CSV table of C-alpha atoms and ligand atoms in Angstrom, one decimal:
chain,number,residue,atom,x,y,z
A,1,UNK,CA,-52.5,-22.3,58.9
A,2,UNK,CA,-55.5,-24.3,57.7
A,3,UNK,CA,-54.8,-28.0,57.3
A,4,UNK,CA,-56.9,-30.2,54.9
A,5,UNK,CA,-56.5,-34.0,55.0
A,6,UNK,CA,-56.9,-35.4,51.5
A,7,UNK,CA,-58.0,-39.0,51.4
A,8,UNK,CA,-55.9,-40.6,48.6
A,9,UNK,CA,-58.2,-43.6,48.5
A,10,UNK,CA,-55.2,-45.9,48.0
A,11,UNK,CA,-56.2,-49.0,46.1
A,12,UNK,CA,-59.8,-47.9,46.4
A,13,UNK,CA,-59.7,-48.0,50.2
A,14,UNK,CA,-60.5,-44.9,52.3
A,15,UNK,CA,-58.4,-43.8,55.3
A,16,UNK,CA,-55.2,-45.6,54.4
A,17,UNK,CA,-52.9,-42.8,53.1
A,18,UNK,CA,-53.8,-39.2,54.0
A,19,UNK,CA,-52.1,-36.3,52.4
A,20,UNK,CA,-51.9,-33.2,54.5
A,21,UNK,CA,-52.5,-30.0,52.5
A,22,UNK,CA,-51.6,-26.7,54.1
A,23,UNK,CA,-53.4,-23.8,52.7
A,24,UNK,CA,-51.4,-20.6,52.9
A,25,UNK,CA,-52.8,-17.0,52.9
A,26,UNK,CA,-51.4,-16.4,49.4
A,27,UNK,CA,-53.3,-19.4,48.0
A,28,UNK,CA,-50.3,-21.6,47.7
A,29,UNK,CA,-50.5,-25.2,48.9
A,30,UNK,CA,-47.9,-27.3,50.7
A,31,UNK,CA,-48.3,-31.0,50.8
A,32,UNK,CA,-46.9,-33.2,53.5
A,33,UNK,CA,-46.4,-36.8,52.2
A,34,UNK,CA,-48.0,-36.7,48.8
A,35,UNK,CA,-48.4,-40.6,48.7
A,36,UNK,CA,-47.4,-42.9,45.8
A,37,UNK,CA,-47.7,-41.9,42.2
A,38,UNK,CA,-50.7,-44.2,41.8
A,39,UNK,CA,-52.9,-41.8,44.0
A,40,UNK,CA,-51.8,-38.6,42.2
A,41,UNK,CA,-55.1,-38.2,40.2
A,42,UNK,CA,-57.2,-38.8,43.3
A,43,UNK,CA,-55.2,-36.3,45.4
A,44,UNK,CA,-55.6,-33.7,42.6
A,45,UNK,CA,-59.4,-34.3,42.7
A,46,UNK,CA,-59.3,-34.2,46.5
A,47,UNK,CA,-57.5,-30.8,46.5
A,48,UNK,CA,-60.1,-29.4,44.1
A,49,UNK,CA,-63.0,-30.7,46.2
A,50,UNK,CA,-61.4,-28.8,49.2
A,51,UNK,CA,-61.3,-25.6,47.1
A,52,UNK,CA,-57.5,-25.8,46.6
A,53,UNK,CA,-55.7,-25.3,43.3
A,54,UNK,CA,-53.5,-28.3,42.4
A,55,UNK,CA,-51.5,-26.0,40.2
A,56,UNK,CA,-50.5,-24.0,43.2
A,57,UNK,CA,-48.8,-26.9,45.0
A,58,UNK,CA,-45.5,-25.0,45.5
A,59,UNK,CA,-44.0,-27.3,48.1
A,60,UNK,CA,-44.0,-30.9,48.9
A,61,UNK,CA,-42.6,-32.0,52.3
A,62,UNK,CA,-41.7,-35.6,52.6
A,63,UNK,CA,-41.4,-37.3,56.0
A,64,UNK,CA,-39.3,-40.2,54.6
A,65,UNK,CA,-38.6,-41.8,51.3
A,66,UNK,CA,-40.8,-44.9,51.6
A,67,UNK,CA,-43.0,-45.2,48.5
A,68,UNK,CA,-46.3,-45.0,50.3
A,69,UNK,CA,-45.3,-41.5,51.5
A,70,UNK,CA,-43.1,-40.0,48.8
A,71,UNK,CA,-43.3,-42.3,45.7
A,72,UNK,CA,-45.4,-39.7,43.9
A,73,UNK,CA,-43.4,-36.6,44.9
A,74,UNK,CA,-42.1,-36.4,41.4
A,75,UNK,CA,-45.6,-36.0,40.0
A,76,UNK,CA,-46.0,-32.7,41.8
A,77,UNK,CA,-42.5,-31.5,40.8
A,78,UNK,CA,-43.4,-32.2,37.2
A,79,UNK,CA,-47.1,-31.1,37.1
A,80,UNK,CA,-46.9,-28.0,39.5
A,81,UNK,CA,-43.2,-27.2,39.6
A,82,UNK,CA,-43.2,-28.0,43.3
A,83,UNK,CA,-40.0,-27.8,45.4
A,84,UNK,CA,-39.6,-31.1,47.3
A,85,UNK,CA,-38.1,-31.1,50.8
A,86,UNK,CA,-36.7,-34.3,52.4
A,87,UNK,CA,-34.2,-35.5,55.0
A,88,UNK,CA,-30.7,-35.1,53.9
A,89,UNK,CA,-30.2,-38.8,54.0
A,90,UNK,CA,-33.3,-39.4,51.8
A,91,UNK,CA,-33.0,-36.5,49.3
A,92,UNK,CA,-30.6,-38.4,47.0
A,93,UNK,CA,-33.1,-41.2,46.5
A,94,UNK,CA,-35.6,-38.7,45.1
A,95,UNK,CA,-33.1,-37.4,42.6
A,96,UNK,CA,-31.9,-40.9,41.6
A,97,UNK,CA,-34.5,-43.5,42.8
A,98,UNK,CA,-32.8,-46.5,41.2
A,99,UNK,CA,-31.6,-48.1,44.4
A,100,UNK,CA,-34.8,-47.3,46.3
A,101,UNK,CA,-36.8,-48.9,43.6
A,102,UNK,CA,-34.5,-52.0,43.5
A,103,UNK,CA,-34.8,-52.5,47.3
A,104,UNK,CA,-38.6,-52.0,47.2
A,105,UNK,CA,-38.9,-54.4,44.3
A,106,UNK,CA,-37.1,-57.1,46.5
A,107,UNK,CA,-40.0,-56.7,48.9
A,108,UNK,CA,-43.0,-56.1,46.6
A,109,UNK,CA,-41.9,-57.9,43.4
A,110,UNK,CA,-44.6,-57.9,40.7
A,111,UNK,CA,-46.9,-55.8,42.9
A,112,UNK,CA,-44.8,-52.7,42.6
A,113,UNK,CA,-46.7,-50.9,39.9
A,114,UNK,CA,-50.2,-51.9,41.2
A,115,UNK,CA,-49.3,-50.7,44.7
A,116,UNK,CA,-47.2,-47.6,44.0
A,117,UNK,CA,-47.1,-46.7,40.3
A,118,UNK,CA,-44.0,-45.4,38.6
A,119,UNK,CA,-41.1,-43.7,40.4
A,120,UNK,CA,-39.3,-41.1,38.3
A,121,UNK,CA,-36.3,-39.0,39.1
A,122,UNK,CA,-36.8,-35.4,40.3
A,123,UNK,CA,-34.7,-32.6,38.9
A,124,UNK,CA,-32.0,-31.9,41.6
A,125,UNK,CA,-32.8,-28.2,41.5
A,126,UNK,CA,-36.3,-29.1,42.8
A,127,UNK,CA,-35.0,-31.1,45.7
A,128,UNK,CA,-34.0,-29.4,49.0
A,129,UNK,CA,-32.3,-31.6,51.6
A,130,UNK,CA,-33.2,-30.7,55.2
A,131,UNK,CA,-31.1,-31.3,58.3
A,132,UNK,CA,-32.4,-31.5,61.9
A,133,UNK,CA,-33.8,-28.0,62.7
A,134,UNK,CA,-34.0,-27.0,59.1
A,135,UNK,CA,-36.6,-24.4,58.3
A,136,UNK,CA,-39.2,-24.1,55.5
A,137,UNK,CA,-40.8,-20.7,55.3
A,138,UNK,CA,-44.4,-20.4,54.0
A,139,UNK,CA,-45.1,-16.7,54.1
A,140,UNK,CA,-44.9,-15.7,57.7
A,141,UNK,CA,-45.2,-19.2,59.0
A,142,UNK,CA,-42.2,-21.5,59.7
A,143,UNK,CA,-42.1,-25.2,59.5
A,144,UNK,CA,-39.2,-26.9,61.3
A,145,UNK,CA,-37.8,-30.3,60.3
A,146,UNK,CA,-37.2,-32.7,63.2
A,147,UNK,CA,-34.8,-35.5,62.7
A,148,UNK,CA,-36.8,-38.5,64.0
A,149,UNK,CA,-35.1,-41.8,63.2
A,150,UNK,CA,-36.3,-45.2,64.4
A,151,UNK,CA,-38.9,-46.1,61.7
A,152,UNK,CA,-36.4,-45.0,59.0
A,153,UNK,CA,-33.0,-43.4,59.2
A,154,UNK,CA,-34.1,-40.7,56.8
A,155,UNK,CA,-37.3,-39.7,58.7
A,156,UNK,CA,-38.3,-36.2,59.6
A,157,UNK,CA,-41.3,-35.0,61.5
A,158,UNK,CA,-42.5,-31.5,60.6
A,159,UNK,CA,-43.3,-29.0,63.3
A,160,UNK,CA,-45.4,-25.9,62.5
A,161,UNK,CA,-43.9,-23.8,65.2
A,162,UNK,CA,-46.5,-21.0,65.5
A,163,UNK,CA,-49.6,-23.3,65.7
A,164,UNK,CA,-47.9,-26.2,67.5
A,165,UNK,CA,-49.0,-28.6,64.8
A,166,UNK,CA,-47.0,-31.7,64.3
A,167,UNK,CA,-46.9,-34.0,61.3
A,168,UNK,CA,-45.3,-37.3,62.3
A,169,UNK,CA,-45.2,-39.4,59.1
A,170,UNK,CA,-44.8,-42.9,60.5
A,171,UNK,CA,-42.7,-42.3,63.6
A,172,UNK,CA,-45.8,-41.2,65.5
A,173,UNK,CA,-47.5,-44.5,64.6
A,174,UNK,CA,-50.6,-45.5,62.6
A,175,UNK,CA,-53.9,-44.2,64.1
A,176,UNK,CA,-57.0,-44.8,61.9
A,177,UNK,CA,-60.5,-43.5,62.6
A,178,UNK,CA,-59.9,-43.0,66.3
A,179,UNK,CA,-58.5,-46.5,66.7
A,180,UNK,CA,-55.4,-47.5,68.6
A,181,UNK,CA,-51.9,-46.2,67.8
A,182,UNK,CA,-49.6,-48.9,66.4
A,183,UNK,CA,-46.0,-48.8,65.1
A,184,UNK,CA,-45.3,-49.6,61.5
A,185,UNK,CA,-42.1,-51.7,61.5
A,186,UNK,CA,-41.0,-52.5,57.9
A,187,UNK,CA,-37.4,-53.3,57.0
A,188,UNK,CA,-34.6,-52.2,56.8
A,189,UNK,CA,-34.1,-49.5,59.4
A,190,UNK,CA,-36.1,-50.3,62.5
A,191,UNK,CA,-34.3,-49.3,65.6
A,192,UNK,CA,-36.1,-49.3,68.9
A,193,UNK,CA,-33.6,-47.2,70.8
A,194,UNK,CA,-33.7,-44.3,68.3
A,195,UNK,CA,-37.4,-44.6,67.7
A,196,UNK,CA,-38.0,-44.2,71.5
A,197,UNK,CA,-35.7,-41.2,71.6
A,198,UNK,CA,-37.7,-39.7,68.7
A,199,UNK,CA,-41.0,-40.3,70.5
A,200,UNK,CA,-39.7,-38.6,73.7
A,201,UNK,CA,-38.5,-35.6,71.6
A,202,UNK,CA,-41.9,-35.3,70.0
A,203,UNK,CA,-43.8,-35.6,73.3
A,204,UNK,CA,-41.6,-33.0,74.9
A,205,UNK,CA,-42.7,-30.4,72.3
A,206,UNK,CA,-46.3,-30.8,73.6
A,207,UNK,CA,-48.0,-30.7,70.2
A,208,UNK,CA,-51.5,-29.1,70.2
A,209,UNK,CA,-52.5,-31.2,67.2
A,210,UNK,CA,-50.9,-34.2,65.5
A,211,UNK,CA,-51.3,-35.5,62.0
A,212,UNK,CA,-50.2,-39.0,60.9
A,213,UNK,CA,-49.9,-40.2,57.3
A,214,UNK,CA,-52.1,-43.2,58.2
A,215,UNK,CA,-54.5,-41.5,58.7
A,216,UNK,CA,-55.2,-37.8,59.4
A,217,UNK,CA,-55.5,-36.1,62.7
A,218,UNK,CA,-54.9,-38.2,65.8
A,219,UNK,CA,-56.6,-36.9,68.9
A,220,UNK,CA,-54.7,-36.6,72.2
A,221,UNK,CA,-51.1,-36.6,70.8
A,222,UNK,CA,-49.3,-37.3,74.1
A,223,UNK,CA,-51.4,-40.4,74.8
A,224,UNK,CA,-51.0,-41.6,71.2
A,225,UNK,CA,-47.2,-41.3,71.2
A,226,UNK,CA,-47.1,-43.2,74.5
A,227,UNK,CA,-49.3,-45.9,73.0
A,228,UNK,CA,-46.9,-46.3,70.0
A,229,UNK,CA,-44.0,-46.8,72.4
A,230,UNK,CA,-45.8,-49.3,74.5
A,231,UNK,CA,-46.8,-51.4,71.4
A,232,UNK,CA,-43.3,-51.0,69.9
A,233,UNK,CA,-41.9,-52.7,73.0
A,234,UNK,CA,-44.6,-55.3,73.2
A,235,UNK,CA,-44.2,-56.2,69.5
A,236,UNK,CA,-40.4,-56.3,69.6
A,237,UNK,CA,-40.4,-58.5,72.7
A,238,UNK,CA,-42.9,-60.9,71.2
A,239,UNK,CA,-40.8,-61.3,68.1
A,240,UNK,CA,-37.6,-61.7,70.3
A,241,UNK,CA,-39.2,-64.5,72.3
A,242,UNK,CA,-40.3,-66.4,69.3
A,243,UNK,CA,-36.9,-66.0,67.4
A,244,UNK,CA,-35.2,-67.3,70.6
A,245,UNK,CA,-37.4,-70.3,70.6
A,246,UNK,CA,-36.3,-71.1,67.0
A,247,UNK,CA,-39.5,-70.1,65.2
A,248,UNK,CA,-38.7,-69.1,61.6
A,249,UNK,CA,-39.8,-65.8,60.1
A,250,UNK,CA,-42.1,-67.6,57.7
A,251,UNK,CA,-43.8,-69.4,60.6
A,252,UNK,CA,-43.9,-66.1,62.6
A,253,UNK,CA,-46.0,-64.2,60.0
A,254,UNK,CA,-49.4,-65.9,60.6
A,255,UNK,CA,-48.7,-66.1,64.4
A,256,UNK,CA,-47.9,-62.4,64.5
A,257,UNK,CA,-51.0,-61.5,62.4
A,258,UNK,CA,-53.1,-63.3,65.0
A,259,UNK,CA,-51.3,-61.5,67.9
A,260,UNK,CA,-51.8,-58.1,66.3
A,261,UNK,CA,-55.4,-58.8,65.3
A,262,UNK,CA,-56.2,-59.9,68.8
A,263,UNK,CA,-54.7,-56.8,70.3
A,264,UNK,CA,-56.6,-54.5,67.8
A,265,UNK,CA,-59.9,-56.3,68.4
A,266,UNK,CA,-59.4,-56.0,72.1
A,267,UNK,CA,-59.0,-52.2,71.5
A,268,UNK,CA,-62.4,-52.1,69.8
A,269,UNK,CA,-61.3,-52.4,66.1
A,270,UNK,CA,-64.0,-54.0,63.9
A,271,UNK,CA,-63.4,-56.1,60.7
A,272,UNK,CA,-63.6,-53.2,58.3
A,273,UNK,CA,-61.2,-51.1,60.2
A,274,UNK,CA,-58.8,-54.1,60.7
A,275,UNK,CA,-58.5,-54.3,56.9
A,276,UNK,CA,-57.6,-50.6,56.8
A,277,UNK,CA,-54.9,-51.1,59.5
A,278,UNK,CA,-53.5,-54.1,57.7
A,279,UNK,CA,-53.2,-52.2,54.4
A,280,UNK,CA,-51.5,-49.2,56.1
A,281,UNK,CA,-49.3,-51.3,58.3
A,282,UNK,CA,-49.0,-55.0,57.1
A,283,UNK,CA,-48.2,-57.4,60.0
A,284,UNK,CA,-45.9,-59.4,57.8
A,285,UNK,CA,-43.7,-56.3,57.1
A,286,UNK,CA,-43.3,-55.8,60.9
A,287,UNK,CA,-42.1,-59.4,61.4
A,288,UNK,CA,-39.4,-58.8,58.8
A,289,UNK,CA,-38.5,-55.4,60.1
A,290,UNK,CA,-38.4,-56.4,63.8
A,291,UNK,CA,-36.5,-59.7,63.2
A,292,UNK,CA,-33.9,-57.7,61.3
A,293,UNK,CA,-33.7,-55.2,64.2
A,294,UNK,CA,-32.8,-58.0,66.6
A,295,UNK,CA,-30.3,-59.7,64.3
A,296,UNK,CA,-28.6,-56.5,63.4
A,297,UNK,CA,-28.4,-54.7,66.8
A,298,UNK,CA,-28.8,-57.4,69.4
A,299,UNK,CA,-27.9,-60.8,67.9
A,300,UNK,CA,-27.1,-62.1,71.5
A,301,UNK,CA,-30.7,-61.5,72.5
A,302,UNK,CA,-32.2,-64.1,70.2
A,303,UNK,CA,-29.9,-67.1,70.9
B,1,ZN,ZN1,-46.1,-45.4,55.9
């Protein structure tokens, strides 16, 4: 199966949100993580530039229902009649996005429409919920859904069995332009224990190639997955120490930004690339997400 990575140019910036487009023998196209509605026109153009027909987008596979990944799935259901596949815990939010939009609005406020664009309900007949191990057939090729919680409770990775290709959404981390792999930790679902189990499961499959939403193909999958786990631990422990010492979340944000920036610079990331990392995986979100993790699952660890 040929994989094209379409740069959605989110907010005019390259390499933030990459849409994987699988080109089947029959000319049909399957998108993995179509991005938010705001990038729909750019993804259409990108498909055309790659010689793919946007009208033949028959399937959209969503790794999880965060807006940067799936906010624009409805556009493809409407414009191309696509069938949308998502985790059984996330599918209902595609059919009735009201609660999802309300919770995102608490985080993004007035920025909602600029960042993501509109979110509309998808006809229930065009939404297929997937369980762990659920299969999607594309001609003779099979894509398997892998329940991979940790970043979100409704997260799937997609495993293209025949070619050993893996699409890891956010659970496999953010890896931009050959830079380091870092874990995106936004609220409300971060869970270290389940995230690590998910990473072990993905590693054990020995993927030949790995694609992440932020951004594109990540070389050397096993090393990258290990790097995500190492940083997940390091970030979580850093947050735990500071919460223990009575630092507030508000105070933590600029401190954590400096901590992450230092780590990324040490790994060879320059200023331009830092801005891409920050747009794909904002440090302030990870402060909130990781602080919530400690309060919710290990309150005794931060007193
Ligand atoms: Zn994401």
